[in-house]
mmCIF file of C-alpha atoms in Angstrom:
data_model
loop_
_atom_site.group_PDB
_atom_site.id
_atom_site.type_symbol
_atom_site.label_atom_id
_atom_site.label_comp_id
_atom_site.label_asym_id
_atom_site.label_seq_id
_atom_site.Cartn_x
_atom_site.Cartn_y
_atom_site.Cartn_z
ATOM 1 C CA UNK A 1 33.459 168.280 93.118
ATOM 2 C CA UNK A 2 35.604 171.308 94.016
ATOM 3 C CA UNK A 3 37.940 171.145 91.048
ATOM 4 C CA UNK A 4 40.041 175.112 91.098
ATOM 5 C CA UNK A 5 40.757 177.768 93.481
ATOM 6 C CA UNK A 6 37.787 180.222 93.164
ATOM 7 C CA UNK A 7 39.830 182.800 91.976
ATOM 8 C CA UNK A 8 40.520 181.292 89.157
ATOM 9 C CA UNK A 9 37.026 179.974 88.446
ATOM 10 C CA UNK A 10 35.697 183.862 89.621
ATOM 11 C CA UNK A 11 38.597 185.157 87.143
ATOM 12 C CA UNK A 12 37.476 183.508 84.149
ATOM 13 C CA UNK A 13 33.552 183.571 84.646
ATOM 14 C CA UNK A 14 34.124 187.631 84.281
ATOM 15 C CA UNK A 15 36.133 186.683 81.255
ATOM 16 C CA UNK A 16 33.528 185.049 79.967
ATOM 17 C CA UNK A 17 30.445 187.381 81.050
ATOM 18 C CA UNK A 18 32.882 190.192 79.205
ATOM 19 C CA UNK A 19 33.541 188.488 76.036
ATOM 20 C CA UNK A 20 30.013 187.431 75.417
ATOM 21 C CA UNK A 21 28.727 191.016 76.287
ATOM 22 C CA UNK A 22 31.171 192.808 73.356
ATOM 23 C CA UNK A 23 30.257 190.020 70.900
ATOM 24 C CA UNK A 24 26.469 189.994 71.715
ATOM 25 C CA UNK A 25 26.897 193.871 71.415
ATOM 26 C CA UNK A 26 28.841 193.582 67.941
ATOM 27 C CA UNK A 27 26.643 191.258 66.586
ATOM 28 C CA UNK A 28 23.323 193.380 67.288
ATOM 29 C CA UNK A 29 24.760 196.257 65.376
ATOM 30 C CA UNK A 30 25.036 193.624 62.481
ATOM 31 C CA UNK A 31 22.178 191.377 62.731
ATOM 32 C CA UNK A 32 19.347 194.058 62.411
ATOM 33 C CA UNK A 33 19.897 195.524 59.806
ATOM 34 C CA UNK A 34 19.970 192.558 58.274
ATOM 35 C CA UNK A 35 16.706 191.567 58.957
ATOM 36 C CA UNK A 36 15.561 194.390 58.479
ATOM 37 C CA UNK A 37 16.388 194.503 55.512
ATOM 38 C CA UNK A 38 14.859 191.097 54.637
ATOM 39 C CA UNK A 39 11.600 192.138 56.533
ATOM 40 C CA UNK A 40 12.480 189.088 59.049
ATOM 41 C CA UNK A 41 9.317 190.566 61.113
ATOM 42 C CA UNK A 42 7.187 189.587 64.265
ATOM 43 C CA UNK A 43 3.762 188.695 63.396
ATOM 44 C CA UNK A 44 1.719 189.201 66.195
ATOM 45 C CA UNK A 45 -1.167 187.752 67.711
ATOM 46 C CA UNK A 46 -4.209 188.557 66.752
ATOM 47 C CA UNK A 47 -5.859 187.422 70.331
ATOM 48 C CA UNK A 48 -3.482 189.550 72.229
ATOM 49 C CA UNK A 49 -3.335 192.838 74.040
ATOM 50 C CA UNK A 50 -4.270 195.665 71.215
ATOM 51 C CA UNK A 51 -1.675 197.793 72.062
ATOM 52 C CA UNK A 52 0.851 195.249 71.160
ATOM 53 C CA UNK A 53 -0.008 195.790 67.274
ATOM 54 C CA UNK A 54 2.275 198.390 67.535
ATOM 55 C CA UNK A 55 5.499 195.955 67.832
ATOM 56 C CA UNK A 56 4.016 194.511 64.204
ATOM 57 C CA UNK A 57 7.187 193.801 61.845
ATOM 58 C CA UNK A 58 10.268 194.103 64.961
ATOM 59 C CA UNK A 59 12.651 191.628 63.601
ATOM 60 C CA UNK A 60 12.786 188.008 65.368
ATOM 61 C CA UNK A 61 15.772 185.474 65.726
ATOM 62 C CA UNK A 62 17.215 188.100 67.896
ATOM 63 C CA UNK A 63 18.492 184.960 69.605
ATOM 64 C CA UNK A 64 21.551 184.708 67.192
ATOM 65 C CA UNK A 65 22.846 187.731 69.315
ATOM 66 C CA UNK A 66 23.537 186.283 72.556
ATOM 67 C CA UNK A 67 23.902 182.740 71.335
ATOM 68 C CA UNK A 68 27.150 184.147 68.968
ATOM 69 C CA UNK A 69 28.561 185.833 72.483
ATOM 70 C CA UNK A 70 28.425 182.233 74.654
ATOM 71 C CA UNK A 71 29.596 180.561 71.529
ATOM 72 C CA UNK A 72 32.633 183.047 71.482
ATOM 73 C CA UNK A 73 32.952 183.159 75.284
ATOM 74 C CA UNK A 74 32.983 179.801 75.644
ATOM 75 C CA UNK A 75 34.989 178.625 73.332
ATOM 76 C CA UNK A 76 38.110 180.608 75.228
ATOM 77 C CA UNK A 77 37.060 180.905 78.785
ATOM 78 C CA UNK A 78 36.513 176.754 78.209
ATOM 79 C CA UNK A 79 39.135 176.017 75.682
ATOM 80 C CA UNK A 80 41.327 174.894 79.100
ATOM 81 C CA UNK A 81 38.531 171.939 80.230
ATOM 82 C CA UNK A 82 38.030 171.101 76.854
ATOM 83 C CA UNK A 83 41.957 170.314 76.753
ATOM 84 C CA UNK A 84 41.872 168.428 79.578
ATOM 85 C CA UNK A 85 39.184 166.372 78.782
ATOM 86 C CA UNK A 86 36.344 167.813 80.913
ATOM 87 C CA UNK A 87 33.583 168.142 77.772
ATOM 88 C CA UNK A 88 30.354 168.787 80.304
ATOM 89 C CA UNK A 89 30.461 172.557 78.833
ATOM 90 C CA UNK A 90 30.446 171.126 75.088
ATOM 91 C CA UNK A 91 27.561 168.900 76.010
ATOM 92 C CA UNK A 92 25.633 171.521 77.515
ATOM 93 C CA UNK A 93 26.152 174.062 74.938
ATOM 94 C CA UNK A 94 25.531 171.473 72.088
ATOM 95 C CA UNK A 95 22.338 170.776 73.626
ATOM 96 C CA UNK A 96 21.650 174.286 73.871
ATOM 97 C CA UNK A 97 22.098 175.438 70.444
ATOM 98 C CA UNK A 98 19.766 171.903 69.266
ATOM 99 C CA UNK A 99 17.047 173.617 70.959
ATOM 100 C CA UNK A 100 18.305 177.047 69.815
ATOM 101 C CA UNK A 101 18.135 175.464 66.038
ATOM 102 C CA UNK A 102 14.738 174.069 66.579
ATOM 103 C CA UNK A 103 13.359 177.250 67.604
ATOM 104 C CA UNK A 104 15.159 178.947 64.658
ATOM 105 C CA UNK A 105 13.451 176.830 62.086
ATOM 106 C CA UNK A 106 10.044 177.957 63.819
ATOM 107 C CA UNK A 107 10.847 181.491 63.548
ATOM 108 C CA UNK A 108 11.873 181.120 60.150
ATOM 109 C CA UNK A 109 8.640 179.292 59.489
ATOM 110 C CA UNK A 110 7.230 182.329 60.473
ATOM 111 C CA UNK A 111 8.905 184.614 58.994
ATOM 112 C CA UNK A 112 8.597 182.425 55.530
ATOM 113 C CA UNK A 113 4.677 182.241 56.381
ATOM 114 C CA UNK A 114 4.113 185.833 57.362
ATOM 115 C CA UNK A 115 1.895 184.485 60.106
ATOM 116 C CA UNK A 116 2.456 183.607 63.821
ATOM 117 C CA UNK A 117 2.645 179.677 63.267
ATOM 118 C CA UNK A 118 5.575 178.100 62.927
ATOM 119 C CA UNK A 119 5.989 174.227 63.648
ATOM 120 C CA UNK A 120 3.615 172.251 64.945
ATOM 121 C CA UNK A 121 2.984 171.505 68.035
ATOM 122 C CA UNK A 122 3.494 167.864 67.659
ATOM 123 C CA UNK A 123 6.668 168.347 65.505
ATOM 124 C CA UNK A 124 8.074 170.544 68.252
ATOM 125 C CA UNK A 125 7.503 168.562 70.797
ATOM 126 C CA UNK A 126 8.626 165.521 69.505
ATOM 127 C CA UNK A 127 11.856 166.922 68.396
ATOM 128 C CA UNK A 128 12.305 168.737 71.979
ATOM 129 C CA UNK A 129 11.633 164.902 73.379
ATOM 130 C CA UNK A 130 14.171 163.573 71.348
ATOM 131 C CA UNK A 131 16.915 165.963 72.000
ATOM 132 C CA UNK A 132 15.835 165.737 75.880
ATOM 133 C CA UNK A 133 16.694 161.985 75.641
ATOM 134 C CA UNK A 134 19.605 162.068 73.702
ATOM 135 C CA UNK A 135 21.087 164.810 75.946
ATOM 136 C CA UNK A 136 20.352 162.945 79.111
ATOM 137 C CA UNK A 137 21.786 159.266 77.769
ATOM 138 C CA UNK A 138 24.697 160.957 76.677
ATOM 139 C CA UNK A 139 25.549 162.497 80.069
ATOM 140 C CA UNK A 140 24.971 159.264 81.333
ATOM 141 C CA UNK A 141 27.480 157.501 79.526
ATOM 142 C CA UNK A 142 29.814 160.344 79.875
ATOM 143 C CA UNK A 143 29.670 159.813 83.378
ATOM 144 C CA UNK A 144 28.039 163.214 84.147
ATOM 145 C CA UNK A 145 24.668 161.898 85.841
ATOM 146 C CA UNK A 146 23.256 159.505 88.027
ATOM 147 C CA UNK A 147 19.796 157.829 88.700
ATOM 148 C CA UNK A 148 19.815 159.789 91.682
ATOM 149 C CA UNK A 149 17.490 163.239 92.776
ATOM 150 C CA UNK A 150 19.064 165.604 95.116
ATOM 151 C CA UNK A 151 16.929 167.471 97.080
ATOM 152 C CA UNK A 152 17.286 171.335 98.379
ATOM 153 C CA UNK A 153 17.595 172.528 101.320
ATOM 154 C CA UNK A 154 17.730 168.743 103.116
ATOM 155 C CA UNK A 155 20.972 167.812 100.924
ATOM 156 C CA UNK A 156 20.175 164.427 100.594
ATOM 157 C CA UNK A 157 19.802 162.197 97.621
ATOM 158 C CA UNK A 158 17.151 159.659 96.976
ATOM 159 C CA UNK A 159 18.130 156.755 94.404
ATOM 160 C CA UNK A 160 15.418 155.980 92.084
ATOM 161 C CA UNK A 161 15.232 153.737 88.810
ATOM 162 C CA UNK A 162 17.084 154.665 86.219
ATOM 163 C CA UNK A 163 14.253 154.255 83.389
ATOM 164 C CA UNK A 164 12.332 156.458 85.699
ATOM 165 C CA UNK A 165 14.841 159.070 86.448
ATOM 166 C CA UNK A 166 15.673 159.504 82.366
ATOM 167 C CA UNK A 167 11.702 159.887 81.740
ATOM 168 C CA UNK A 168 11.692 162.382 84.782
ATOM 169 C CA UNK A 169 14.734 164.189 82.938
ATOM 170 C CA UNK A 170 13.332 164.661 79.400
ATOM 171 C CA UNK A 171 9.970 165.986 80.976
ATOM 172 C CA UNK A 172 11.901 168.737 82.779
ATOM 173 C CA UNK A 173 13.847 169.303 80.147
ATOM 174 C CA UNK A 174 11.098 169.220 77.664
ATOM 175 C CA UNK A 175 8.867 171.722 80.216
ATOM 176 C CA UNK A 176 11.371 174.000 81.117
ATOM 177 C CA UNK A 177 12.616 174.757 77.548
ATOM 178 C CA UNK A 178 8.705 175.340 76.398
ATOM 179 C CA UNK A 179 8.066 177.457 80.252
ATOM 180 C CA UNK A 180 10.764 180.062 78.997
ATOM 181 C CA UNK A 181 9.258 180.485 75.634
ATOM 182 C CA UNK A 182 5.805 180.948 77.066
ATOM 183 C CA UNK A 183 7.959 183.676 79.159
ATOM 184 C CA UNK A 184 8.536 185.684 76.139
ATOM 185 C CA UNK A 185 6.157 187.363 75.552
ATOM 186 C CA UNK A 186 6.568 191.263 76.728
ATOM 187 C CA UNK A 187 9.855 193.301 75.981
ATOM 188 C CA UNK A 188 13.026 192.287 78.074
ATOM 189 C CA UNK A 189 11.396 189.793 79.933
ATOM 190 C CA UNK A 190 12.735 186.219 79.464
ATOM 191 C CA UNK A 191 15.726 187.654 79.155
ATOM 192 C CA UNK A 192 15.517 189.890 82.486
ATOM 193 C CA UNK A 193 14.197 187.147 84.408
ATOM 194 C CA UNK A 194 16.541 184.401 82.871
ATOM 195 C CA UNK A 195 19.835 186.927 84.116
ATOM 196 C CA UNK A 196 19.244 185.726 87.833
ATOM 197 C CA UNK A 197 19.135 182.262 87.032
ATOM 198 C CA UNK A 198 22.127 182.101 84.788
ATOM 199 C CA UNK A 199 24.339 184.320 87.582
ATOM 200 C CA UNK A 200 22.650 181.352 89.808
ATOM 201 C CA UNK A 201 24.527 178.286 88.406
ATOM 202 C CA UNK A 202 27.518 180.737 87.695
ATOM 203 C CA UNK A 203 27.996 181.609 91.965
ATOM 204 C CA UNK A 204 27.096 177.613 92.404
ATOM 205 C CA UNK A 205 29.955 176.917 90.122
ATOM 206 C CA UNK A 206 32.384 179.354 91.575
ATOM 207 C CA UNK A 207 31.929 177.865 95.236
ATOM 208 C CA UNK A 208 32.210 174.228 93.466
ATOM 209 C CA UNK A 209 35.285 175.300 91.473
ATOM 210 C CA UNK A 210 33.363 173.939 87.843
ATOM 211 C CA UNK A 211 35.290 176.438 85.886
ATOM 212 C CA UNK A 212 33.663 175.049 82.387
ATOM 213 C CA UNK A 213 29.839 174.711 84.223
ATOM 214 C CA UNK A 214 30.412 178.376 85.301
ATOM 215 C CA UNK A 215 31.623 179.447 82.045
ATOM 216 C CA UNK A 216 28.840 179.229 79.851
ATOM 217 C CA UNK A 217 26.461 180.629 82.842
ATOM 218 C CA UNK A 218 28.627 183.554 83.400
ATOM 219 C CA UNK A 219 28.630 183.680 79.266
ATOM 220 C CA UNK A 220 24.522 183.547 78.894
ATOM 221 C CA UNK A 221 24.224 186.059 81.762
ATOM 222 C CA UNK A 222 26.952 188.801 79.635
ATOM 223 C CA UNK A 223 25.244 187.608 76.371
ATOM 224 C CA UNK A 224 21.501 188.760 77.763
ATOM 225 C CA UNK A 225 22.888 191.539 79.652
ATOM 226 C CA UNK A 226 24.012 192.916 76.052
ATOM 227 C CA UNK A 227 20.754 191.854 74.552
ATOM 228 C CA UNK A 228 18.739 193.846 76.717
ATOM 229 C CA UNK A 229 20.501 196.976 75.394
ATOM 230 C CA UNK A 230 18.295 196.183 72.032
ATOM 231 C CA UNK A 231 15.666 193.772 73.516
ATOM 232 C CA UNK A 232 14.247 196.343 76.566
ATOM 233 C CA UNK A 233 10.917 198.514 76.350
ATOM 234 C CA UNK A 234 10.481 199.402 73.452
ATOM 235 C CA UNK A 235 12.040 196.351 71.676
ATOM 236 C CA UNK A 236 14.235 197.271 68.432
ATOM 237 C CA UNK A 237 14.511 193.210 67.851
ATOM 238 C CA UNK A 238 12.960 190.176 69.646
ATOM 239 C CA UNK A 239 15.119 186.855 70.862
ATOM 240 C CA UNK A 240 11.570 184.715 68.991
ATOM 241 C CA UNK A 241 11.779 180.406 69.267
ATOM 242 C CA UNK A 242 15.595 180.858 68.766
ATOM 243 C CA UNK A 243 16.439 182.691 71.650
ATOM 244 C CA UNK A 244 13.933 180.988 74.351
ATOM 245 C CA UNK A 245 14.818 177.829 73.890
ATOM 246 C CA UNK A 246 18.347 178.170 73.736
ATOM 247 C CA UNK A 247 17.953 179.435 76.641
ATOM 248 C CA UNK A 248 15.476 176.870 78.345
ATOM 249 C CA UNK A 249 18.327 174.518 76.498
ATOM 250 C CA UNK A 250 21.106 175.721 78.438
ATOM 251 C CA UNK A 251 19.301 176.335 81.910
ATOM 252 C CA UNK A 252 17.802 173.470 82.702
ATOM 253 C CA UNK A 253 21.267 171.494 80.808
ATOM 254 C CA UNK A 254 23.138 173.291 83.386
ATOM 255 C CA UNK A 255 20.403 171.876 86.260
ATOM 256 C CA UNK A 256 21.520 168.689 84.804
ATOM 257 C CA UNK A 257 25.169 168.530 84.384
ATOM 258 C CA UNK A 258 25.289 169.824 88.287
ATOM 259 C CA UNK A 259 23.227 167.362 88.845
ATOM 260 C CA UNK A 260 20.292 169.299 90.659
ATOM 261 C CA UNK A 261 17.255 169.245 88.777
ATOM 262 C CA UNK A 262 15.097 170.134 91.849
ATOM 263 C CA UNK A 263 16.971 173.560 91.876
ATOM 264 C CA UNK A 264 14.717 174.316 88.444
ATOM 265 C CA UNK A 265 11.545 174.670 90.940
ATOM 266 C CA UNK A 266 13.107 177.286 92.843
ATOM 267 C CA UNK A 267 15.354 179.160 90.167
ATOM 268 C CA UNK A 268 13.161 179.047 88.072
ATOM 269 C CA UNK A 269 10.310 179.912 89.692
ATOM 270 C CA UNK A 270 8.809 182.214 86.904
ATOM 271 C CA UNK A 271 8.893 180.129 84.057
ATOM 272 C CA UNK A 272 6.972 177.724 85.810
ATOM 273 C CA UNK A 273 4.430 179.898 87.048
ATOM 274 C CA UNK A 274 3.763 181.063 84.239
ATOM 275 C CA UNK A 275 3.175 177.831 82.357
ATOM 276 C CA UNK A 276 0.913 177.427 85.054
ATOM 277 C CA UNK A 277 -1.408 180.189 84.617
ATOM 278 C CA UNK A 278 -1.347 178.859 80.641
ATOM 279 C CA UNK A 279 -2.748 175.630 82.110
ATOM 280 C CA UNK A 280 -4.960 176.740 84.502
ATOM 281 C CA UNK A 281 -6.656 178.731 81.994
ATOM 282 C CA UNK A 282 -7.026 176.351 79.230
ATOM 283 C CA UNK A 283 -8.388 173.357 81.544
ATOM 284 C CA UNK A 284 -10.532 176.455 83.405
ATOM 285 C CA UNK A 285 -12.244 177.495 79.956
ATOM 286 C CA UNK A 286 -12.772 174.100 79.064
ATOM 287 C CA UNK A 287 -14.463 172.389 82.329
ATOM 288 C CA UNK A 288 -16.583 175.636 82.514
ATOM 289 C CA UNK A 289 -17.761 176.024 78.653
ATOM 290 C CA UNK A 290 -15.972 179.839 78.036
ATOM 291 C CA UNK A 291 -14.849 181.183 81.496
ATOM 292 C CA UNK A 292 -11.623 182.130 82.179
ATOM 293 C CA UNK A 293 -9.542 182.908 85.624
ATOM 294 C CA UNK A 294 -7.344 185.203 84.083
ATOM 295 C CA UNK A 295 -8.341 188.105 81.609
ATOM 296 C CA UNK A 296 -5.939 186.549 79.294
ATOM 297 C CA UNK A 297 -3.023 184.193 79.504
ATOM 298 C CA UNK A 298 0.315 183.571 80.152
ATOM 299 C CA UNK A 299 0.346 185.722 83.445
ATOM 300 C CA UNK A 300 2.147 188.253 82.184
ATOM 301 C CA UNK A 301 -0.732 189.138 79.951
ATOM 302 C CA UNK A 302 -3.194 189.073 82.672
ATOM 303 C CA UNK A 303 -1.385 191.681 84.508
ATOM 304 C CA UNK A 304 -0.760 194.144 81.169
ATOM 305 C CA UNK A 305 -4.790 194.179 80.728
ATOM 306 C CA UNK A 306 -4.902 194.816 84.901
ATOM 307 C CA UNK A 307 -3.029 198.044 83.609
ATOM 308 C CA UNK A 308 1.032 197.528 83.965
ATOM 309 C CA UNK A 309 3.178 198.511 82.228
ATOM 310 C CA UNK A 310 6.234 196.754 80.395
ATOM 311 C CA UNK A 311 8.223 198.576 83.104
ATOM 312 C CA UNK A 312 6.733 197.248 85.396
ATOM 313 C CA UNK A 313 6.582 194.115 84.568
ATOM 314 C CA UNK A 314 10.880 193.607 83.527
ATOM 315 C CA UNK A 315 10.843 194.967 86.821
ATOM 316 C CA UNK A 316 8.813 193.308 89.081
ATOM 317 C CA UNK A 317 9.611 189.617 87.139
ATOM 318 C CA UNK A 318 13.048 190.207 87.507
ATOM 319 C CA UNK A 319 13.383 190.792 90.941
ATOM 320 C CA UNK A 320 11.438 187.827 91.415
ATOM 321 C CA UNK A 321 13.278 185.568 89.966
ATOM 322 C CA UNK A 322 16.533 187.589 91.445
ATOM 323 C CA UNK A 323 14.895 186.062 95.376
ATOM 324 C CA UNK A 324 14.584 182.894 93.718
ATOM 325 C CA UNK A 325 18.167 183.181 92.159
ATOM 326 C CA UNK A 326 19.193 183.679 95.910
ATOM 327 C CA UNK A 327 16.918 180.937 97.884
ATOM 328 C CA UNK A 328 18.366 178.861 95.559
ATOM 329 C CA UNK A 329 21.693 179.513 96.654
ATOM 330 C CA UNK A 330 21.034 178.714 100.202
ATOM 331 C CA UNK A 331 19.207 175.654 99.309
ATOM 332 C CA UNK A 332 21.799 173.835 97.516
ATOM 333 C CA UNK A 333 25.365 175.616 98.414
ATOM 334 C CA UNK A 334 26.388 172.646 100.073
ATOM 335 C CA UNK A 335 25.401 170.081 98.283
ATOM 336 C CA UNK A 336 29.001 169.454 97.254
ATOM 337 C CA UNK A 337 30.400 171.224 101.027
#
């Protein structure tokens, strides 16, 4: 699959990581005072940590930031595959900004409302299914997939059914896209611990010479970079529905179009283990009648009321998922060597 030198895939990944950092940058200075200014506020939950009453009215859809910057970065570090035909970056993105629009409408639901519900959680879901499935028949048409699972580490691919393989698909996709909105939920941190995995598939596509693939990575990665200038402890603006599942949209897309699902478990590490702890919990409280394993959930939450701080916690997440990032790397660097 080694398509370009790596210079030139290295060259224009920094163009894109730079373009989507000014725009994300330009667009923050816009964007909230705008919302602002429409009182497009957080509502926050009244079952969380007290102290978190104090973030009461930050404005949401922060998401439009960073999503505006890979938009922009894309659309000229890409404009070159795009020309010649190569539209896995388009597909990605477009798939991407579906889930980036879903999550909008559930912020603005919110905002509308004045309450922490948005859509429901059948309505969400079933729209995240359907743009899972659609995404996934599309690449398959296109050429971009195959009914087969590569694994890490062994670099080896097992064939499976197809119908299988495409239910398999929009489950991940479906799971990671909700695992990095359950992620979001202290300052900085889906977008700290998404970094790593979005310089991940960038490095994978510079030693695979996938200048488009590594595009919009290197273009998320510049985009929350930027973010984090407004979006770090203490938050002047959170990324809300819009911004996580764009997000969850584009990583596991990217998983995808490389065709290494798998890689998700290790890269993304975090986001899963997280969901987990929201699992546990709930089937925990429920076979027991009221007991719980953690003092509260998602993880993250547990850990605040076991006294650390939002430091701490950008902190220690991200450097998590930054040995992930790299196991990764070694685990599936040669799977087209």
């Amino acid at each position: 699959m080694k398509e370009v030198s790596i210079v030139v895939v290295s060259y224009n990944l920094m163009i894109a990581f730079l373009i989507s950092m000014a725009v994300t940058v330009a667009a923050g200075f816009i964007l909230i005072p705008v919302l602002r200014r429409i009182k497009a506020g957080q509502s926050i939950r009244e079952d969380g940590p007290v102290w978190h009453s104090a973030k009461q009215g930050t404005p949401i859809m922060g998401g439009l930031m960073f999503i505006t910057g890979t938009i922009v970065a894309c659309a000229i570090a890409g404009f070159d595959d795009l020309r010649n035909g190569d539209f896995r970056q388009a597909y990605v993105l477009a798939f991407a900004l579906v889930f980036g629009l879903i999550g909008f409408t559930d912020d603005y639901r919110k905002f509308r409302n004045q309450r922490n519900l948005g859509l429901t959680v059948r309505a969400k879901f079933g729209l995240q299914l359907l743009v899972s499935a659609a995404f996934i028949l599309i690449m398959h048409f296109n050429g971009s997939v195959s009914p087969q699972l590569y694994i890490p580490f062994f670099n080896v691919d097992i064939n499976i059914p197809a119908p299988v393989y495409y239910a398999f698909a929009a489950f991940v996709m479906v799971g990671t896209v909700n695992s990095v909105n359950i992620t979001d939920g202290v300052d900085g941190l889906a977008a700290g611990v998404s970094i790593p995995v979005c310089v991940f598939f960038a490095c994978m596509a510079v030693l695979w010479g996938l200048t488009a693939m590594g595009a919009l990575a290197a273009a998320l990665a510049g985009g929350l970079v930027a973010f984090l200038l407004f979006n770090f402890h203490p938050a002047r603006i959170f990324m809300g529905d819009t911004g996580a599942l764009f997000i969850g949209g584009a990583v596991c897309g990217l998983a995808f179009a490389m065709d290494m699902p798998l890689i998700l478990i290790i890269v993304g590490i975090v986001y899963i283990v997280e969901t987990a702890s929201d699992i546990v919990q709930v089937l925990y409280f429920k076979i027991t009648h009221g007991k719980r394993i953690f003092k509260m959930a998602p993880l993250h939450h547990h850990f605040e009321l076991c006294g650390w701080s939002e430091y701490k916690l950008f902190t220690v997440y991200t450097l998590v998922s930054a040995l992930f990032a790299v196991l990764g790397f070694f685990g599936a660097r040669n799977r087209y060597i």
